[in-house]
mmCIF file of C-alpha atoms and ligand atoms in Angstrom:
data_model
loop_
_atom_site.group_PDB
_atom_site.id
_atom_site.type_symbol
_atom_site.label_atom_id
_atom_site.label_comp_id
_atom_site.label_asym_id
_atom_site.label_seq_id
_atom_site.Cartn_x
_atom_site.Cartn_y
_atom_site.Cartn_z
ATOM 1 C CA UNK M 1178 116.896 118.763 82.786
ATOM 2 C CA UNK M 1179 115.370 117.029 79.823
ATOM 3 C CA UNK M 1180 113.904 113.599 80.787
ATOM 4 C CA UNK M 1181 113.776 110.531 78.415
ATOM 5 C CA UNK M 1182 111.439 109.025 81.123
ATOM 6 C CA UNK M 1183 108.597 111.425 80.260
ATOM 7 C CA UNK M 1184 105.201 110.009 81.294
ATOM 8 C CA UNK M 1185 102.861 109.222 78.416
ATOM 9 C CA UNK M 1186 100.193 111.797 78.300
ATOM 10 C CA UNK M 1187 96.750 111.027 79.493
ATOM 11 C CA UNK M 1188 93.753 113.381 78.980
ATOM 12 C CA UNK M 1189 90.769 113.609 81.152
ATOM 13 C CA UNK M 1190 87.276 113.657 79.857
ATOM 14 C CA UNK M 1191 84.456 114.897 82.091
ATOM 15 C CA UNK M 1192 80.886 113.981 81.107
ATOM 16 C CA UNK M 1193 78.710 117.138 81.520
ATOM 17 C CA UNK M 1194 75.995 116.973 84.311
ATOM 18 C CA UNK M 1195 77.693 113.912 85.805
ATOM 19 C CA UNK M 1196 80.480 112.961 88.348
ATOM 20 C CA UNK M 1197 82.012 110.516 85.556
ATOM 21 C CA UNK M 1198 85.506 111.103 84.272
ATOM 22 C CA UNK M 1199 87.396 109.066 81.831
ATOM 23 C CA UNK M 1200 91.113 108.749 81.562
ATOM 24 C CA UNK M 1201 92.290 108.381 77.932
ATOM 25 C CA UNK M 1202 95.864 107.461 77.267
ATOM 26 C CA UNK M 1203 97.660 108.743 74.422
ATOM 27 C CA UNK M 1204 96.775 107.210 71.126
ATOM 28 C CA UNK M 1205 93.557 105.652 72.446
ATOM 29 C CA UNK M 1206 90.123 106.616 71.184
ATOM 30 C CA UNK M 1207 87.570 108.013 73.522
ATOM 31 C CA UNK M 1208 85.429 104.894 72.899
ATOM 32 C CA UNK M 1209 88.234 102.428 73.768
ATOM 33 C CA UNK M 1210 88.717 104.363 77.013
ATOM 34 C CA UNK M 1211 85.066 104.278 77.852
ATOM 35 C CA UNK M 1212 84.566 100.873 77.191
ATOM 36 C CA UNK M 1213 87.791 99.769 78.859
ATOM 37 C CA UNK M 1214 86.478 101.535 82.016
ATOM 38 C CA UNK M 1215 83.302 99.712 81.849
ATOM 39 C CA UNK M 1216 81.027 102.528 80.619
ATOM 40 C CA UNK M 1217 78.090 101.299 78.471
ATOM 41 C CA UNK M 1218 78.627 103.830 75.829
ATOM 42 C CA UNK M 1219 76.362 102.959 72.815
ATOM 43 C CA UNK M 1220 78.383 101.589 69.758
ATOM 44 C CA UNK M 1221 78.208 99.055 67.062
ATOM 45 C CA UNK M 1222 80.827 99.094 64.247
ATOM 46 C CA UNK M 1223 83.882 100.898 66.079
ATOM 47 C CA UNK M 1224 85.112 101.827 62.524
ATOM 48 C CA UNK M 1225 83.178 105.312 62.063
ATOM 49 C CA UNK M 1226 80.416 103.880 59.800
ATOM 50 C CA UNK M 1227 77.266 103.466 61.936
ATOM 51 C CA UNK M 1228 77.037 106.691 63.904
ATOM 52 C CA UNK M 1229 75.955 104.962 67.157
ATOM 53 C CA UNK M 1230 78.880 106.170 69.261
ATOM 54 C CA UNK M 1231 78.143 109.875 68.845
ATOM 55 C CA UNK M 1232 78.798 112.398 71.688
ATOM 56 C CA UNK M 1233 78.672 116.185 71.893
ATOM 57 C CA UNK M 1234 82.079 117.902 72.118
ATOM 58 C CA UNK M 1235 81.412 120.716 74.630
ATOM 59 C CA UNK M 1236 84.961 121.869 75.059
ATOM 60 C CA UNK M 1237 88.529 120.722 74.256
ATOM 61 C CA UNK M 1238 90.311 119.475 71.233
ATOM 62 C CA UNK M 1239 90.202 116.026 69.452
ATOM 63 C CA UNK M 1240 91.833 114.476 66.483
ATOM 64 C CA UNK M 1241 89.835 112.185 64.353
ATOM 65 C CA UNK M 1242 90.633 108.831 62.569
ATOM 66 C CA UNK M 1243 88.086 109.564 59.965
ATOM 67 C CA UNK M 1244 85.651 112.448 59.699
ATOM 68 C CA UNK M 1245 82.573 112.240 61.993
ATOM 69 C CA UNK M 1246 80.732 113.853 58.767
ATOM 70 C CA UNK M 1247 80.917 110.279 57.095
ATOM 71 C CA UNK M 1248 78.416 108.777 59.576
ATOM 72 C CA UNK M 1249 76.585 111.879 61.099
ATOM 73 C CA UNK M 1250 74.276 114.236 59.574
ATOM 74 C CA UNK M 1251 75.519 117.698 58.766
ATOM 75 C CA UNK M 1252 73.304 119.374 61.395
ATOM 76 C CA UNK M 1253 74.639 116.975 64.048
ATOM 77 C CA UNK M 1254 78.215 117.845 63.142
ATOM 78 C CA UNK M 1255 77.510 121.577 63.138
ATOM 79 C CA UNK M 1256 75.923 120.992 66.523
ATOM 80 C CA UNK M 1257 79.255 119.573 67.877
ATOM 81 C CA UNK M 1258 78.423 115.775 67.673
ATOM 82 C CA UNK M 1259 81.480 113.610 66.909
ATOM 83 C CA UNK M 1260 82.133 109.898 66.903
ATOM 84 C CA UNK M 1261 83.758 108.410 70.080
ATOM 85 C CA UNK M 1262 85.341 105.416 67.978
ATOM 86 C CA UNK M 1263 87.076 107.929 65.918
ATOM 87 C CA UNK M 1264 87.916 110.725 68.317
ATOM 88 C CA UNK M 1265 91.590 110.904 69.919
ATOM 89 C CA UNK M 1266 91.602 113.519 72.604
ATOM 90 C CA UNK M 1267 94.384 116.269 72.178
ATOM 91 C CA UNK M 1268 93.506 117.947 75.466
ATOM 92 C CA UNK M 1269 91.361 117.520 78.445
ATOM 93 C CA UNK M 1270 87.657 117.552 77.287
ATOM 94 C CA UNK M 1271 84.077 118.108 78.401
ATOM 95 C CA UNK M 1272 81.462 116.041 76.598
ATOM 96 C CA UNK M 1273 77.770 115.440 76.702
ATOM 97 C CA UNK M 1274 75.982 112.211 75.818
ATOM 98 C CA UNK M 1275 72.333 111.635 74.864
ATOM 99 C CA UNK M 1276 71.713 108.532 77.073
ATOM 100 C CA UNK M 1277 73.001 108.121 80.664
ATOM 101 C CA UNK M 1278 76.280 106.105 80.779
ATOM 102 C CA UNK M 1279 75.727 102.950 82.975
ATOM 103 C CA UNK M 1280 78.708 101.574 84.710
ATOM 104 C CA UNK M 1281 79.390 97.760 83.817
ATOM 105 C CA UNK M 1282 82.176 95.288 84.096
ATOM 106 C CA UNK M 1283 85.436 97.082 82.992
ATOM 107 C CA UNK M 1284 87.068 95.320 79.936
ATOM 108 C CA UNK M 1285 90.705 93.978 80.358
ATOM 109 C CA UNK M 1286 93.289 92.768 77.943
ATOM 110 C CA UNK M 1287 94.202 88.911 78.035
ATOM 111 C CA UNK M 1288 96.692 86.798 76.186
ATOM 112 C CA UNK M 1289 95.031 83.950 74.453
ATOM 113 C CA UNK M 1290 95.995 80.827 72.290
ATOM 114 C CA UNK M 1291 93.870 79.132 69.730
ATOM 115 C CA UNK M 1292 93.296 75.530 70.922
ATOM 116 C CA UNK M 1293 90.696 74.395 68.328
ATOM 117 C CA UNK M 1294 89.313 75.753 65.014
ATOM 118 C CA UNK M 1295 87.126 73.145 63.383
ATOM 119 C CA UNK M 1296 84.867 74.117 60.427
ATOM 120 C CA UNK M 1297 81.268 74.149 61.658
ATOM 121 C CA UNK M 1298 79.980 74.488 58.007
ATOM 122 C CA UNK M 1299 81.183 75.736 54.696
ATOM 123 C CA UNK M 1300 81.821 79.326 55.799
ATOM 124 C CA UNK M 1301 82.020 79.273 59.726
ATOM 125 C CA UNK M 1302 84.661 78.057 62.124
ATOM 126 C CA UNK M 1303 84.174 77.325 65.716
ATOM 127 C CA UNK M 1304 87.176 79.029 67.320
ATOM 128 C CA UNK M 1305 88.202 77.951 70.818
ATOM 129 C CA UNK M 1306 90.654 80.280 72.713
ATOM 130 C CA UNK M 1307 92.371 79.455 75.978
ATOM 131 C CA UNK M 1308 93.214 82.573 77.914
ATOM 132 C CA UNK M 1309 95.883 83.360 80.359
ATOM 133 C CA UNK M 1310 93.455 83.903 83.132
ATOM 134 C CA UNK M 1311 89.641 83.560 83.651
ATOM 135 C CA UNK M 1312 87.421 86.146 82.227
ATOM 136 C CA UNK M 1313 83.722 87.037 83.405
ATOM 137 C CA UNK M 1314 81.124 88.131 80.875
ATOM 138 C CA UNK M 1315 77.454 88.156 80.430
ATOM 139 C CA UNK M 1316 75.814 86.146 77.570
ATOM 140 C CA UNK M 1317 75.391 88.308 74.468
ATOM 141 C CA UNK M 1318 78.586 90.273 75.014
ATOM 142 C CA UNK M 1319 81.677 90.118 72.668
ATOM 143 C CA UNK M 1320 85.369 90.249 72.608
ATOM 144 C CA UNK M 1321 87.886 92.087 70.445
ATOM 145 C CA UNK M 1322 90.590 89.795 69.128
ATOM 146 C CA UNK M 1323 93.891 91.211 67.788
ATOM 147 C CA UNK M 1324 96.944 89.514 66.004
ATOM 148 C CA UNK M 1325 100.026 91.683 65.614
ATOM 149 C CA UNK M 1326 100.362 91.332 61.937
ATOM 150 C CA UNK M 1327 96.666 92.687 61.048
ATOM 151 C CA UNK M 1328 95.938 96.309 61.926
ATOM 152 C CA UNK M 1329 92.978 96.781 64.336
ATOM 153 C CA UNK M 1330 90.826 94.575 66.444
ATOM 154 C CA UNK M 1331 88.037 92.200 65.039
ATOM 155 C CA UNK M 1332 84.764 91.817 67.232
ATOM 156 C CA UNK M 1333 83.163 88.382 67.874
ATOM 157 C CA UNK M 1334 80.500 87.426 70.200
ATOM 158 C CA UNK M 1335 80.882 84.867 72.776
ATOM 159 C CA UNK M 1336 79.189 81.592 71.562
ATOM 160 C CA UNK M 1337 79.348 80.199 75.181
ATOM 161 C CA UNK M 1338 78.047 81.303 78.480
ATOM 162 C CA UNK M 1339 80.034 81.743 81.718
ATOM 163 C CA UNK M 1340 77.279 80.799 83.914
ATOM 164 C CA UNK M 1341 79.153 79.248 86.770
ATOM 165 C CA UNK M 1342 81.815 82.078 87.083
ATOM 166 C CA UNK M 1343 84.793 83.366 85.112
ATOM 167 C CA UNK M 1344 86.024 80.860 82.502
ATOM 168 C CA UNK M 1345 89.263 80.404 80.792
ATOM 169 C CA UNK M 1346 88.022 78.909 77.604
ATOM 170 C CA UNK M 1347 86.034 80.986 75.083
ATOM 171 C CA UNK M 1348 84.162 79.764 72.038
ATOM 172 C CA UNK M 1349 83.241 81.962 69.014
ATOM 173 C CA UNK M 1350 81.539 81.270 65.547
ATOM 174 C CA UNK M 1351 83.444 82.925 63.065
ATOM 175 C CA UNK M 1352 82.145 83.491 59.524
ATOM 176 C CA UNK M 1353 84.587 83.941 56.484
ATOM 177 C CA UNK M 1354 84.365 87.389 54.987
ATOM 178 C CA UNK M 1355 86.083 87.021 51.589
ATOM 179 C CA UNK M 1356 88.551 89.752 51.171
ATOM 180 C CA UNK M 1357 88.589 90.240 55.005
ATOM 181 C CA UNK M 1358 91.961 90.478 56.520
ATOM 182 C CA UNK M 1359 91.433 88.541 59.711
ATOM 183 C CA UNK M 1360 89.190 85.933 58.362
ATOM 184 C CA UNK M 1361 91.114 85.251 55.124
ATOM 185 C CA UNK M 1362 94.021 84.457 57.452
ATOM 186 C CA UNK M 1363 92.096 82.324 59.895
ATOM 187 C CA UNK M 1364 90.390 80.391 57.186
ATOM 188 C CA UNK M 1365 93.796 80.084 55.150
ATOM 189 C CA UNK M 1366 95.375 77.230 57.278
ATOM 190 C CA UNK M 1367 95.081 75.333 60.570
ATOM 191 C CA UNK M 1368 95.875 78.191 63.123
ATOM 192 C CA UNK M 1369 95.859 76.026 66.190
ATOM 193 C CA UNK M 1370 98.663 77.153 68.595
ATOM 194 C CA UNK M 1371 98.493 80.703 67.384
ATOM 195 C CA UNK M 1372 98.677 83.406 70.235
ATOM 196 C CA UNK M 1373 96.614 86.394 69.991
ATOM 197 C CA UNK M 1374 95.278 89.298 72.153
ATOM 198 C CA UNK M 1375 91.817 89.233 73.676
ATOM 199 C CA UNK M 1376 90.046 92.433 75.057
ATOM 200 C CA UNK M 1377 86.778 91.788 76.761
ATOM 201 C CA UNK M 1378 84.023 92.068 77.574
ATOM 202 C CA UNK M 1379 82.076 94.501 75.569
ATOM 203 C CA UNK M 1380 78.340 95.213 74.627
ATOM 204 C CA UNK M 1381 75.081 95.681 75.951
ATOM 205 C CA UNK M 1382 73.275 92.713 74.008
ATOM 206 C CA UNK M 1383 71.659 90.704 76.951
ATOM 207 C CA UNK M 1384 68.829 88.596 78.044
ATOM 208 C CA UNK M 1385 66.104 90.687 79.723
ATOM 209 C CA UNK M 1386 64.560 89.757 82.864
ATOM 210 C CA UNK M 1387 60.919 88.539 82.685
ATOM 211 C CA UNK M 1388 58.818 85.623 81.231
ATOM 212 C CA UNK M 1389 57.785 87.164 77.883
ATOM 213 C CA UNK M 1390 57.952 84.647 75.156
ATOM 214 C CA UNK M 1391 61.272 84.997 73.043
ATOM 215 C CA UNK M 1392 61.409 85.555 69.396
ATOM 216 C CA UNK M 1393 65.112 84.894 68.418
ATOM 217 C CA UNK M 1394 66.165 85.719 64.955
ATOM 218 C CA UNK M 1395 69.695 84.971 63.776
ATOM 219 C CA UNK M 1396 71.468 85.123 60.321
ATOM 220 C CA UNK M 1397 74.576 83.166 59.767
ATOM 221 C CA UNK M 1398 77.083 83.284 62.588
ATOM 222 C CA UNK M 1399 74.646 85.582 64.325
ATOM 223 C CA UNK M 1400 73.606 82.438 65.979
ATOM 224 C CA UNK M 1401 76.693 82.777 68.468
ATOM 225 C CA UNK M 1402 75.263 85.173 70.905
ATOM 226 C CA UNK M 1403 71.629 83.770 70.610
ATOM 227 C CA UNK M 1404 73.000 80.415 71.552
ATOM 228 C CA UNK M 1405 74.702 82.007 74.659
ATOM 229 C CA UNK M 1406 71.549 83.868 75.669
ATOM 230 C CA UNK M 1407 69.563 80.683 75.201
ATOM 231 C CA UNK M 1408 71.997 78.775 77.400
ATOM 232 C CA UNK M 1409 71.369 81.552 80.163
ATOM 233 C CA UNK M 1410 67.671 81.237 79.726
ATOM 234 C CA UNK M 1411 67.818 77.527 80.218
ATOM 235 C CA UNK M 1412 69.781 77.880 83.192
ATOM 236 C CA UNK M 1413 67.212 80.202 84.500
ATOM 237 C CA UNK M 1414 64.708 77.545 84.047
ATOM 238 C CA UNK M 1415 63.907 77.182 80.443
ATOM 239 C CA UNK M 1416 60.379 78.320 81.189
ATOM 240 C CA UNK M 1417 59.915 81.005 78.510
ATOM 241 C CA UNK M 1418 58.461 80.060 75.183
ATOM 242 C CA UNK M 1419 60.999 80.354 72.389
ATOM 243 C CA UNK M 1420 60.699 80.888 68.704
ATOM 244 C CA UNK M 1421 64.064 80.607 67.022
ATOM 245 C CA UNK M 1422 64.391 81.712 63.245
ATOM 246 C CA UNK M 1423 67.464 80.877 61.688
ATOM 247 C CA UNK M 1424 68.488 82.210 58.303
ATOM 248 C CA UNK M 1425 71.347 80.880 55.998
ATOM 249 C CA UNK M 1426 71.970 80.839 52.412
ATOM 250 C CA UNK M 1427 72.136 77.061 51.646
ATOM 251 C CA UNK M 1428 72.243 73.728 53.474
ATOM 252 C CA UNK M 1429 75.966 73.756 53.415
ATOM 253 C CA UNK M 1430 75.961 77.150 55.438
ATOM 254 C CA UNK M 1431 73.833 75.567 58.369
ATOM 255 C CA UNK M 1432 75.606 74.703 61.544
ATOM 256 C CA UNK M 1433 75.008 74.153 65.424
ATOM 257 C CA UNK M 1434 71.861 72.218 64.617
ATOM 258 C CA UNK M 1435 72.798 69.541 67.253
ATOM 259 C CA UNK M 1436 73.402 72.270 69.895
ATOM 260 C CA UNK M 1437 69.894 73.809 69.129
ATOM 261 C CA UNK M 1438 68.309 70.396 69.219
ATOM 262 C CA UNK M 1439 69.997 69.765 72.652
ATOM 263 C CA UNK M 1440 68.673 73.098 73.924
ATOM 264 C CA UNK M 1441 65.152 72.315 72.629
ATOM 265 C CA UNK M 1442 65.017 68.899 74.329
ATOM 266 C CA UNK M 1443 65.987 70.486 77.728
ATOM 267 C CA UNK M 1444 63.528 73.334 77.492
ATOM 268 C CA UNK M 1445 60.540 73.275 79.831
ATOM 269 C CA UNK M 1446 58.204 75.329 77.538
ATOM 270 C CA UNK M 1447 57.361 75.237 73.815
ATOM 271 C CA UNK M 1448 60.650 75.723 71.737
ATOM 272 C CA UNK M 1449 60.246 76.132 68.059
ATOM 273 C CA UNK M 1450 63.119 76.099 65.756
ATOM 274 C CA UNK M 1451 62.646 77.170 62.117
ATOM 275 C CA UNK M 1452 65.802 77.386 59.736
ATOM 276 C CA UNK M 1453 65.132 79.030 56.288
ATOM 277 C CA UNK M 1454 67.237 79.124 53.257
ATOM 278 C CA UNK M 1455 67.588 82.059 50.986
ATOM 279 C CA UNK M 1456 69.541 80.617 48.213
ATOM 280 C CA UNK M 1457 69.060 76.928 48.126
ATOM 281 C CA UNK M 1458 68.981 75.283 44.681
ATOM 282 C CA UNK M 1459 65.440 74.738 43.402
ATOM 283 C CA UNK M 1460 64.659 71.071 43.425
ATOM 284 C CA UNK M 1461 67.225 70.238 46.177
ATOM 285 C CA UNK M 1462 66.301 67.650 48.928
ATOM 286 C CA UNK M 1463 65.664 70.582 51.380
ATOM 287 C CA UNK M 1464 62.141 70.219 52.818
ATOM 288 C CA UNK M 1465 62.237 73.231 55.156
ATOM 289 C CA UNK M 1466 61.386 76.925 54.677
ATOM 290 C CA UNK M 1467 62.825 78.891 51.696
ATOM 291 C CA UNK M 1468 63.286 82.718 51.438
ATOM 292 C CA UNK M 1469 64.495 85.361 53.808
ATOM 293 C CA UNK M 1470 64.141 84.528 57.334
ATOM 294 C CA UNK M 1471 62.305 87.880 57.782
ATOM 295 C CA UNK M 1472 59.472 86.626 55.651
ATOM 296 C CA UNK M 1473 58.608 84.206 58.536
ATOM 297 C CA UNK M 1474 58.160 86.909 61.290
ATOM 298 C CA UNK M 1475 54.380 87.498 60.156
ATOM 299 C CA UNK M 1476 53.570 83.955 60.900
ATOM 300 C CA UNK M 1477 54.599 83.943 64.485
ATOM 301 C CA UNK M 1478 51.440 83.493 66.598
ATOM 302 C CA UNK M 1479 50.806 86.489 69.158
ATOM 303 C CA UNK M 1480 53.727 88.333 67.659
ATOM 304 C CA UNK M 1481 53.195 91.575 69.766
ATOM 305 C CA UNK M 1482 53.512 89.580 73.025
ATOM 306 C CA UNK M 1483 57.194 88.618 72.244
ATOM 307 C CA UNK M 1484 60.505 90.021 73.199
ATOM 308 C CA UNK M 1485 62.798 89.937 70.241
ATOM 309 C CA UNK M 1486 66.582 89.100 70.127
ATOM 310 C CA UNK M 1487 68.155 89.809 66.627
ATOM 311 C CA UNK M 1488 71.563 89.160 65.657
ATOM 312 C CA UNK M 1489 73.450 89.087 62.204
ATOM 313 C CA UNK M 1490 73.962 91.082 59.292
ATOM 314 C CA UNK M 1491 72.826 94.799 59.581
ATOM 315 C CA UNK M 1492 70.491 94.587 56.545
ATOM 316 C CA UNK M 1493 68.608 91.495 57.989
ATOM 317 C CA UNK M 1494 68.270 93.318 61.386
ATOM 318 C CA UNK M 1495 67.042 96.612 59.839
ATOM 319 C CA UNK M 1496 64.409 94.630 57.835
ATOM 320 C CA UNK M 1497 63.417 92.444 61.010
ATOM 321 C CA UNK M 1498 63.118 95.585 63.200
ATOM 322 C CA UNK M 1499 60.708 97.240 60.759
ATOM 323 C CA UNK M 1500 58.604 94.167 60.437
ATOM 324 C CA UNK M 1501 58.462 93.608 64.261
ATOM 325 C CA UNK M 1502 57.490 97.311 64.876
ATOM 326 C CA UNK M 1503 54.810 97.009 62.077
ATOM 327 C CA UNK M 1504 53.458 93.834 63.587
ATOM 328 C CA UNK M 1505 52.980 95.498 66.975
ATOM 329 C CA UNK M 1506 56.094 94.539 68.910
ATOM 330 C CA UNK M 1507 57.075 97.288 71.253
ATOM 331 C CA UNK M 1508 60.355 99.006 70.435
ATOM 332 C CA UNK M 1509 61.606 98.509 73.972
ATOM 333 C CA UNK M 1510 61.050 94.851 73.658
ATOM 334 C CA UNK M 1511 63.613 94.449 70.617
ATOM 335 C CA UNK M 1512 67.277 93.960 71.239
ATOM 336 C CA UNK M 1513 69.693 93.880 68.335
ATOM 337 C CA UNK M 1514 73.301 92.973 67.683
ATOM 338 C CA UNK M 1515 74.480 94.166 64.422
ATOM 339 C CA UNK M 1516 77.558 92.309 62.920
ATOM 340 C CA UNK M 1517 79.089 95.445 61.407
ATOM 341 C CA UNK M 1518 82.488 95.429 59.700
ATOM 342 C CA UNK M 1519 84.662 97.781 57.643
ATOM 343 C CA UNK M 1520 82.674 97.178 54.680
ATOM 344 C CA UNK M 1521 79.283 98.199 56.189
ATOM 345 C CA UNK M 1522 78.202 101.568 55.202
ATOM 346 C CA UNK M 1523 75.599 103.581 57.267
HETATM 347 C C1 FAD K 678 79.887 93.661 68.215
HETATM 348 C C2 FAD K 678 80.139 92.814 67.039
HETATM 349 C C3 FAD K 678 80.042 91.373 67.202
HETATM 350 C C4 FAD K 678 80.422 90.558 66.178
HETATM 351 N N1 FAD K 678 80.308 89.132 66.311
HETATM 352 C C5 FAD K 678 80.586 88.317 65.373
HETATM 353 C C6 FAD K 678 80.427 86.901 65.564
HETATM 354 O O1 FAD K 678 80.315 86.371 66.458
HETATM 355 N N2 FAD K 678 80.843 86.155 64.385
HETATM 356 C C7 FAD K 678 81.082 86.644 63.248
HETATM 357 O O2 FAD K 678 81.423 85.889 62.296
HETATM 358 N N3 FAD K 678 81.160 88.069 63.014
HETATM 359 C C8 FAD K 678 80.917 88.918 63.967
HETATM 360 N N4 FAD K 678 81.092 90.222 63.860
HETATM 361 C C9 FAD K 678 81.529 90.721 62.523
HETATM 362 C C10 FAD K 678 82.968 90.581 62.474
HETATM 363 O O3 FAD K 678 83.480 91.396 63.498
HETATM 364 C C11 FAD K 678 83.561 90.986 61.116
HETATM 365 O O4 FAD K 678 82.900 90.115 60.184
HETATM 366 C C12 FAD K 678 85.036 90.983 61.007
HETATM 367 O O5 FAD K 678 85.443 92.200 61.398
HETATM 368 C C13 FAD K 678 85.567 90.667 59.675
HETATM 369 O O6 FAD K 678 86.963 90.840 59.838
HETATM 370 P P1 FAD K 678 87.939 90.730 58.633
HETATM 371 O O7 FAD K 678 89.262 91.028 59.119
HETATM 372 O O8 FAD K 678 87.813 89.190 58.016
HETATM 373 O O9 FAD K 678 87.342 91.637 57.644
HETATM 374 P P2 FAD K 678 87.776 93.201 57.420
HETATM 375 O O10 FAD K 678 89.180 93.269 56.927
HETATM 376 O O11 FAD K 678 87.304 93.902 58.670
HETATM 377 O O12 FAD K 678 86.879 93.552 56.249
HETATM 378 C C14 FAD K 678 85.447 93.268 56.188
HETATM 379 C C15 FAD K 678 84.888 93.703 54.800
HETATM 380 O O13 FAD K 678 85.070 95.171 54.499
HETATM 381 C C16 FAD K 678 85.707 95.344 53.472
HETATM 382 N N5 FAD K 678 86.737 96.448 53.846
HETATM 383 C C17 FAD K 678 87.827 96.454 54.463
HETATM 384 N N6 FAD K 678 88.323 97.606 54.749
HETATM 385 C C18 FAD K 678 87.494 98.452 54.081
HETATM 386 C C19 FAD K 678 87.508 99.785 53.980
HETATM 387 N N7 FAD K 678 88.512 100.625 54.286
HETATM 388 N N8 FAD K 678 86.488 100.399 53.148
HETATM 389 C C20 FAD K 678 85.560 99.579 52.727
HETATM 390 N N9 FAD K 678 85.436 98.271 52.817
HETATM 391 C C21 FAD K 678 86.512 97.772 53.531
HETATM 392 C C22 FAD K 678 86.537 93.961 53.142
HETATM 393 O O14 FAD K 678 86.801 93.807 51.963
HETATM 394 C C23 FAD K 678 85.486 92.941 53.668
HETATM 395 O O15 FAD K 678 84.483 92.720 52.725
HETATM 396 C C24 FAD K 678 80.673 91.173 64.865
HETATM 397 C C25 FAD K 678 80.829 92.437 64.752
HETATM 398 C C26 FAD K 678 80.445 93.174 65.671
HETATM 399 C C27 FAD K 678 80.511 94.794 65.500
HETATM 400 S S1 FES K 679 80.657 102.700 66.925
HETATM 401 FE FE1 FES K 679 81.439 104.678 66.159
HETATM 402 S S2 FES K 679 80.503 104.995 64.348
HETATM 403 FE FE2 FES K 679 79.940 102.983 64.745
#
């Protein structure tokens, strides 16, 4: 007899050469299922523009939200590579991935309420969200926020550190992207009391073990995960020398200066903080550095000894990475978190 209670279809994905299998519910992307299961699948933009989440389709059928060819080279596509963030399995699949999939903390869905949303500077809001239950995460990770009237999730890094165990209040630094659906809404009025969905935790940007001096480079709201990671490093003793370079356009785009000063005062090793403004009016009262933040990298003493943590706009990170490598920093000592969005090309 025909049943109206038919179970929604789940496809099983096997990862070639490993015992790993992934259950993908109908309508979910392969990446959503992998991250939801806590698998550390490399990814950045989640919108099909960066190419980071590529996998090889060995067998089975997928549908694609946008063609993989928009982000992958022709040769990769002909070789069977596709984008996990755009792939919807249409059958059971076998896939291959280029790097081993480490098993991390599985992401879950939470209900949240905005409890505070003050302006931290001209274009950044400090968003505080109260969850329906506690959440554990590692500093440097991020959450996906969704409101029902805007299609798709928006990713935001935690600007706090859950060092004593799971927390129920989360803090974010959210920059206004003019023309962006979520931030136009958020900045449009006082949104305190609004309910939203929070999926977390995601991401592999994290503090590495060791005592190497840290060179942190943040652009705009890219300070969020850097502050979180520095809180963790302070809790671990604050004994690693830190050089924090922070780029903003003008004085009214600077924020979190008190928080950085508080970290600096409690640090037990040298802590240098250098903000630089790229677009400050000539002749203003700004006495600090001017120009692109990346122009300060060459001036960091003993650069090759540093471990680098980069976060912010993709263009800034690309430039910083190139300069660090040219300056003798080992590629393995560079961690980067690119704030990609729907407007970011490859
Ligand atoms: C892992 C991660 C962590 C992040 N953490 C932070 C953080 O802590 N703080 C922070 O401020 N930001 C962070 N970001 C960036 C943030 O997610 C984006 O800025 C956010 O998605 C903007 O949302 P929006 O709805 O306002 O803009 P969107 O509506 O997503 O639009 C963004 C831009 O793309 C354009 N656009 C929209 N649709 C298209 C299209 N189809 N084609 C071309 N252009 C289009 C828009 O005009 C706009 O300029 C992070 C991003 C990632 C990937
Ligand atoms: S994460 Fe899939 S293309 Fe960027």
